[in-house]
Tab-separated table of C-alpha atoms in Angstrom:
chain	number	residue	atom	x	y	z
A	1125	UNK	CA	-14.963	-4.096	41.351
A	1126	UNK	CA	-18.718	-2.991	41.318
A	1127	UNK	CA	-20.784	-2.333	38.177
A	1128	UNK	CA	-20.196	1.605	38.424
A	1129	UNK	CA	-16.385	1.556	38.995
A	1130	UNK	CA	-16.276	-1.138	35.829
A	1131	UNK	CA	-18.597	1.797	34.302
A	1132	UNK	CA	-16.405	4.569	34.919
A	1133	UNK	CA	-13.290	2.726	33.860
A	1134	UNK	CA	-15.208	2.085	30.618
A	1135	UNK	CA	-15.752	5.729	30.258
A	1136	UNK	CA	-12.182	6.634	31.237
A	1137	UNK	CA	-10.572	4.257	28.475
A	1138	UNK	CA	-12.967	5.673	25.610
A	1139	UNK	CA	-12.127	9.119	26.473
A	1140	UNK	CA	-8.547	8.392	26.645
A	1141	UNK	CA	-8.581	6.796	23.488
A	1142	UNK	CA	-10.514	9.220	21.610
A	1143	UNK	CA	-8.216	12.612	23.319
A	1144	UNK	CA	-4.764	10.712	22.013
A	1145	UNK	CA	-3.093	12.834	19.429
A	1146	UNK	CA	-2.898	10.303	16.654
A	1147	UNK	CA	-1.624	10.581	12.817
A	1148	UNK	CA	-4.930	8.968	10.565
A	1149	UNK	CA	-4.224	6.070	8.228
A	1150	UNK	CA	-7.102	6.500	5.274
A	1151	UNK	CA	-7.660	4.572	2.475
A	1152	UNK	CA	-11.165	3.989	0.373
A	1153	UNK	CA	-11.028	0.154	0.079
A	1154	UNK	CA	-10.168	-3.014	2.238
A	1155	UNK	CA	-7.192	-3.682	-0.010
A	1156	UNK	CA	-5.861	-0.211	0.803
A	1157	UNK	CA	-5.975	-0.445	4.694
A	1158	UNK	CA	-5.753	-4.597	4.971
A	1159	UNK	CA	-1.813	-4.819	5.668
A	1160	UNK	CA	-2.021	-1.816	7.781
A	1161	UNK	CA	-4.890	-3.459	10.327
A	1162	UNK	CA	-3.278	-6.746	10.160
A	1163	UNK	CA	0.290	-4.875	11.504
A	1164	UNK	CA	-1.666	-2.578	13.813
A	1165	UNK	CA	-0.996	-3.336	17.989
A	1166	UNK	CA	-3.360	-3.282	20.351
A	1167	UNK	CA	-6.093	-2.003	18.353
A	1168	UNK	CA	-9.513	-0.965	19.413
A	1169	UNK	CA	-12.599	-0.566	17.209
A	1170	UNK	CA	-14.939	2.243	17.533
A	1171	UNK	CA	-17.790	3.419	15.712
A	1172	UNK	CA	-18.806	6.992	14.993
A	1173	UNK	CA	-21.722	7.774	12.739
A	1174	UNK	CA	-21.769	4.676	10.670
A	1175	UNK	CA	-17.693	4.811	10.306
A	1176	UNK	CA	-15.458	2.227	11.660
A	1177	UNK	CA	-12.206	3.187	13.229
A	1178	UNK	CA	-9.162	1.072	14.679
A	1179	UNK	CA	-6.755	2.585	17.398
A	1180	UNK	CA	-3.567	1.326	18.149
A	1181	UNK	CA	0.018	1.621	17.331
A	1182	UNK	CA	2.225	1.488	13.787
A	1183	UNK	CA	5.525	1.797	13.785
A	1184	UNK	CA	5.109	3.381	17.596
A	1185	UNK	CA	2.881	6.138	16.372
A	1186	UNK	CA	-0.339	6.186	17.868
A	1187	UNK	CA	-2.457	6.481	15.185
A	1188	UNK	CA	-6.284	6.041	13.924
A	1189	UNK	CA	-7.604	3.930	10.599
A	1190	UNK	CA	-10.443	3.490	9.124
A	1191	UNK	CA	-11.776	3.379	5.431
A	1192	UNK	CA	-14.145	5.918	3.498
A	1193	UNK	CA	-15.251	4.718	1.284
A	1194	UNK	CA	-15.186	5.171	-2.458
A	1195	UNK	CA	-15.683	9.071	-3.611
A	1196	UNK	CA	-15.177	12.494	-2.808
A	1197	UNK	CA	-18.652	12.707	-0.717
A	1198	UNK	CA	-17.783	9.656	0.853
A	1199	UNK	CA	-14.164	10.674	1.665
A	1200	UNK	CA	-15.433	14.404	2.800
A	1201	UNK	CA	-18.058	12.871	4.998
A	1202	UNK	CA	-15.422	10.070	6.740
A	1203	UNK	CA	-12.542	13.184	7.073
A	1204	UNK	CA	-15.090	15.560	9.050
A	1205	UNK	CA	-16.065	12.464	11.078
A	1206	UNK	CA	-12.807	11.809	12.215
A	1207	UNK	CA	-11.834	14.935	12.431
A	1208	UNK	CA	-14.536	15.677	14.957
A	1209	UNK	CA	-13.991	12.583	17.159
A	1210	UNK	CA	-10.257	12.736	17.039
A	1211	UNK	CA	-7.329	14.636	18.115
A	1212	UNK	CA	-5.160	14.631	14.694
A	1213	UNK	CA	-1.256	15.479	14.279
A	1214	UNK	CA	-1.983	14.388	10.754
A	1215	UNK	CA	-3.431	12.300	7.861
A	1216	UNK	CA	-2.084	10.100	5.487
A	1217	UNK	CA	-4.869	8.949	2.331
A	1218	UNK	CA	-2.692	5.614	0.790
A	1219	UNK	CA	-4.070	3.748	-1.783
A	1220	UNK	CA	-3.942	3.095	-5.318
A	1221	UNK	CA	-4.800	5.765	-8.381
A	1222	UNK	CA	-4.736	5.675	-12.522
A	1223	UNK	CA	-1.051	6.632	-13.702
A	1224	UNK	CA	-1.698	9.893	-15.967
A	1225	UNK	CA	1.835	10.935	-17.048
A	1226	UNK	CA	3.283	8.907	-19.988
A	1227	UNK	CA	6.428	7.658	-18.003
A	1228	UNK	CA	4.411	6.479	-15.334
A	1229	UNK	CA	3.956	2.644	-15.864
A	1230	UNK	CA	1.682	0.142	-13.203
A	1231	UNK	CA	3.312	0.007	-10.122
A	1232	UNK	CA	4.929	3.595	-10.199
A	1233	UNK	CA	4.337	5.350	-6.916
A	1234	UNK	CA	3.102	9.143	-7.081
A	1235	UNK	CA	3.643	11.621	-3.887
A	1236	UNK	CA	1.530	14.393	-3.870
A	1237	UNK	CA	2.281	17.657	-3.751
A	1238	UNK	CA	-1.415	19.451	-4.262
A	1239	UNK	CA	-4.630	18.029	-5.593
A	1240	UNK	CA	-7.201	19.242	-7.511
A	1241	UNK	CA	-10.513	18.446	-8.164
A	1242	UNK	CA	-10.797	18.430	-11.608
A	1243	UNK	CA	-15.131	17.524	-12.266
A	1244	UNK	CA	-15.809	20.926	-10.142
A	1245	UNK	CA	-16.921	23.974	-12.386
A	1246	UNK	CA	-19.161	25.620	-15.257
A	1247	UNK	CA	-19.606	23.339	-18.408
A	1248	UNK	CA	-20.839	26.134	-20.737
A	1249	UNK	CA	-21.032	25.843	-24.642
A	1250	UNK	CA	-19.153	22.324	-24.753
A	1251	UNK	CA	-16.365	24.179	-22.105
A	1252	UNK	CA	-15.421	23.345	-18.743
A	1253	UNK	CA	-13.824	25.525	-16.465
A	1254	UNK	CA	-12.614	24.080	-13.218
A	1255	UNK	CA	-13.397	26.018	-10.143
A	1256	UNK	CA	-11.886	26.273	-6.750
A	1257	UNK	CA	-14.018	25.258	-3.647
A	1258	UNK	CA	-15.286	28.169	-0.853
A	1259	UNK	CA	-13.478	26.837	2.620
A	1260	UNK	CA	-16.723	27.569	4.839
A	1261	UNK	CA	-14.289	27.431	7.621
A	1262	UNK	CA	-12.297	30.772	6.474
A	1263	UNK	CA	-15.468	33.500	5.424
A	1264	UNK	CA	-15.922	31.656	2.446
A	1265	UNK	CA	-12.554	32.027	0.848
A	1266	UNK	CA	-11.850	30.604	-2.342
A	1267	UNK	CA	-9.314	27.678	-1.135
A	1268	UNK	CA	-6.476	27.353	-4.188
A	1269	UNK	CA	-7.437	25.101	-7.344
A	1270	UNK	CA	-3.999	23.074	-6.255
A	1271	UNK	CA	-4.887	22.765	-2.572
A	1272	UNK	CA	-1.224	21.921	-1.352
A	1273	UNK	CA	-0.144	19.281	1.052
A	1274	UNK	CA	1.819	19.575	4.173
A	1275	UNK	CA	5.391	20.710	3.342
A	1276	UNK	CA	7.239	18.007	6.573
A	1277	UNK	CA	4.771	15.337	5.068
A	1278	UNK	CA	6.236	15.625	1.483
A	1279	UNK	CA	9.722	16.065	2.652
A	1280	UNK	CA	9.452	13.141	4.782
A	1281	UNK	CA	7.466	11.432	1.725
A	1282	UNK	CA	10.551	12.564	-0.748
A	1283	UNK	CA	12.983	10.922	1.782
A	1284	UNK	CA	11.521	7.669	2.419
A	1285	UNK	CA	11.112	7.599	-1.241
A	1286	UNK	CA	14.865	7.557	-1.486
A	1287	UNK	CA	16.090	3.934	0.414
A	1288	UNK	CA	12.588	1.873	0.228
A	1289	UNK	CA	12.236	-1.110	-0.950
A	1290	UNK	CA	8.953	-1.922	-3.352
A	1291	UNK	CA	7.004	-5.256	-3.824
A	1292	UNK	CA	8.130	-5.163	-7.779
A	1293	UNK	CA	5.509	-5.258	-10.549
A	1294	UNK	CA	5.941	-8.020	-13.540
A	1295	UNK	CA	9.780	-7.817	-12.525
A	1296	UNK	CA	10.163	-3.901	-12.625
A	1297	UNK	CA	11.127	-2.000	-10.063
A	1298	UNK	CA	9.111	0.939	-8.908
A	1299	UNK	CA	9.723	4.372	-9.334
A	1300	UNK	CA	8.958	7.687	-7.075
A	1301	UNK	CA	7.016	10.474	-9.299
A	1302	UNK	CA	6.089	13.728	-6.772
A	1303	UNK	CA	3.293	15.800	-8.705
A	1304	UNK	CA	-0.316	17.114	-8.823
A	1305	UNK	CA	-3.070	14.028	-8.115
A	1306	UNK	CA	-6.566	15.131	-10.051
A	1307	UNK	CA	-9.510	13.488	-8.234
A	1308	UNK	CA	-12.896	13.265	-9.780
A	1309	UNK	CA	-15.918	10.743	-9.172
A	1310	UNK	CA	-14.898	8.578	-12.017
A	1311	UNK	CA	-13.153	5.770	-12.011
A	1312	UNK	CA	-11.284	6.102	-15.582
A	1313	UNK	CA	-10.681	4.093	-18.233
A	1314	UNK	CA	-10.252	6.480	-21.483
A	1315	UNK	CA	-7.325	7.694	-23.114
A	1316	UNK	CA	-8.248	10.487	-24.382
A	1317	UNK	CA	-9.290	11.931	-20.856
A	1318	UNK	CA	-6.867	10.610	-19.605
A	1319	UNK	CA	-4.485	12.347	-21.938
A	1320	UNK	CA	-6.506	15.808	-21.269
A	1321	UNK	CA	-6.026	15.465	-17.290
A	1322	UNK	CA	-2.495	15.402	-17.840
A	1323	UNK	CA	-2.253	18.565	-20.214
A	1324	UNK	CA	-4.757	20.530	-18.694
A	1325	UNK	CA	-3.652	19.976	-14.876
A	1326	UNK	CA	0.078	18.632	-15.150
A	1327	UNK	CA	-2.003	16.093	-13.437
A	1328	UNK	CA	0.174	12.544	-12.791
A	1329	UNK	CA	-2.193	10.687	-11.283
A	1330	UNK	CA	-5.958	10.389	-10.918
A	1331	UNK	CA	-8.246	8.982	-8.252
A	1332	UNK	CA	-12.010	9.620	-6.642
A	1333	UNK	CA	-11.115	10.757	-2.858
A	1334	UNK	CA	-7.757	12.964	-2.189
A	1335	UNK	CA	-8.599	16.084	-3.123
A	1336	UNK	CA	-11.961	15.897	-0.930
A	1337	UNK	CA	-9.906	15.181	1.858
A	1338	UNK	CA	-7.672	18.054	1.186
A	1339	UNK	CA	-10.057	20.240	1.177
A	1340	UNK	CA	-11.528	18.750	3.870
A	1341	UNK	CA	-8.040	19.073	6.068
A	1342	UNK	CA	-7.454	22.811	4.399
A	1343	UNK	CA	-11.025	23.961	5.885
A	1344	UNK	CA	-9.902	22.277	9.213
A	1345	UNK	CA	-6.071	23.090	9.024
A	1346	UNK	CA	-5.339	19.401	9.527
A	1347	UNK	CA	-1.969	18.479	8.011
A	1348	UNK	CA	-2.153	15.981	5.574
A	1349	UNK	CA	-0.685	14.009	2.512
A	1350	UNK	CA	-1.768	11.440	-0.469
A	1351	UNK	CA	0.287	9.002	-0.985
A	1352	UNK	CA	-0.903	6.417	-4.368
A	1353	UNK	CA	0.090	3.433	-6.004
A	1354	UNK	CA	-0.396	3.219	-9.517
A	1355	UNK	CA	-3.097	-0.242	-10.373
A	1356	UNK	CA	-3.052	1.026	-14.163
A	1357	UNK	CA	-2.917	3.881	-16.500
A	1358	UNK	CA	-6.295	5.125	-16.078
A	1359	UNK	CA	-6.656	3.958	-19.857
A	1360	UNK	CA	-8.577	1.483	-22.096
A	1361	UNK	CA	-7.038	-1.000	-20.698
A	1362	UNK	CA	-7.593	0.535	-16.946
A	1363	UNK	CA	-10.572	-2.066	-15.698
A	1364	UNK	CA	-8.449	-5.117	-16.904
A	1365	UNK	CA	-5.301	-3.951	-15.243
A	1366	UNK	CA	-7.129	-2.880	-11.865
A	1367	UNK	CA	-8.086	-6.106	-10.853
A	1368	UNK	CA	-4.415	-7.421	-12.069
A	1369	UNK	CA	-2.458	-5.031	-9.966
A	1370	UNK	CA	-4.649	-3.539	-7.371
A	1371	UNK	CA	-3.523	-5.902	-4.093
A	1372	UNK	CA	0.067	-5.237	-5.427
A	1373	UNK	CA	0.095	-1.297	-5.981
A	1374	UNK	CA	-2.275	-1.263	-2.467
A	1375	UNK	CA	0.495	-3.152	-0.587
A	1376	UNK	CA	3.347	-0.745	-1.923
A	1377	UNK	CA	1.307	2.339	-0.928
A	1378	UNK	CA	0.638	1.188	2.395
A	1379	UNK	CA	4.579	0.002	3.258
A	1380	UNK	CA	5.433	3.500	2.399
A	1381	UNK	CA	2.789	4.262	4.963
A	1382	UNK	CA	4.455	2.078	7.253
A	1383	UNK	CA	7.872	3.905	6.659
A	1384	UNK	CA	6.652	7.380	6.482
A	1385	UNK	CA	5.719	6.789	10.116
A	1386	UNK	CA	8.913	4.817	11.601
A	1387	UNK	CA	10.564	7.918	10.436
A	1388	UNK	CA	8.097	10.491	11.399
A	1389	UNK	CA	9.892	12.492	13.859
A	1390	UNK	CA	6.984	15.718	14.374
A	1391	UNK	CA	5.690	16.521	17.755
């Protein structure tokens, strides 16, 4: 074979691999996307603006997976990215979060439903109002506060949720919560915001990327879902029990990933 045949075989496989409809795989650390790249098949590596994503096959879904990085900018930046290089059925952000609700322990497992961004808004006279983003895509429309996620991803979310089987924490077993994720860029480790989250949003979880990506996938009209472990309680104690649970909670989120997609049945 001569050097432009090898070329244009080169350019054939690229395109091929870039025009697959695949479902994305996104998480914001290593420890969120590290059992997923060790079980992906024949995986390819491309980069794309300074973002690294693997190809290949999960479950026998073609899919996409790469990691954003920590924070909304960073996780808005890594969605539009993909989205431009990809062809996407959906997207799935796994990971781990800070448990908000009181009977949400380490290890607890939260679905959402919608996100909301919950550091966005007017602090005026010692009060902050949370506002909803503009989707540039749409005229500028407000998109909702609680940007929702796609309906077949929760269902299918709801009924894996029902016969898994989770890595247990400290001998507990955990347990399915479907609710409102707040994101913010702050890794938290206070009570009493903590405590506020959860009365002023419902909120059961909080983390620094999904809602980005929602809004992100809303602009776009990319189906998508965030799926999160819980490392801690987003609490005093939050730093200490990070590092003590995060590789656990990670590894929970991301075999729900794996069985989300076995039993992902969408054209």
């Amino acid at each position: 074979m001569d050097l432009k045949k090898i070329l244009l075989f080169i350019l054939i496989m690229g395109f091929c691999t870039l025009s697959a409809q695949r479902i994305a795989i996104m998480g914001a650390m290593d420890e969120e996307i590290s059992m997923l790249l060790d079980s992906l098949k024949n995986k390819k590596v491309i980069t794309k603006e300074g973002i690294t994503f693997y190809t290949g096959k999960l479950k026998g879904q073609k899919v996409v997976l790469l990691k954003v990085g920590i924070g909304k900018v960073n996780a808005a930046y890594s969605t539009a990215i993909l989205a431009t290089n990809f062809k996407l059925k959906s997207i799935i952000f796994t990971g781990v979060a800070g448990g908000l609700a009181p009977e949400i322990n380490p290890g607890d497992i939260v679905i959402s439903d919608n996100l909301v961004q919950y550091d966005f808004g007017e602090l005026k006279a010692g009060a902050f109002k949370t506002w909803p983003t503009k989707n540039l895509a749409q005229n500028n429309d407000r998109n909702p506060l609680y940007i929702p996620v796609d309906p077949y991803l929760l269902d299918l979310g709801k009924e894996v949720s029902e016969h898994i089987e989770l890595r247990p924490f400290e001998g507990k077993t955990p347990k399915f919560f479907v609710g409102t994720i707040a994101t913010g860029d702050t890794f938290l480790s206070d009570t009493t915001k903590a405590k506020e989250l959860y009365s002023n949003f419902n909120a059961l979880a909080t983390e620094m990327e999904g809602a980005a990506v929602a809004q992100i996938c809303t602009m776009l009209k990319v189906p998508f879902i965030v799926i999160r472990s819980c490392s801690d309680n987003a609490n005093t104690q939050a730093h200490t029990d990070y590092f003590k649970f995060v590789k656990v909670a990670a590894f929970n989120s991301a075999h729900m990933v794996l069985e989300v997609l076995e039993n992902y049945k969408r054209p």
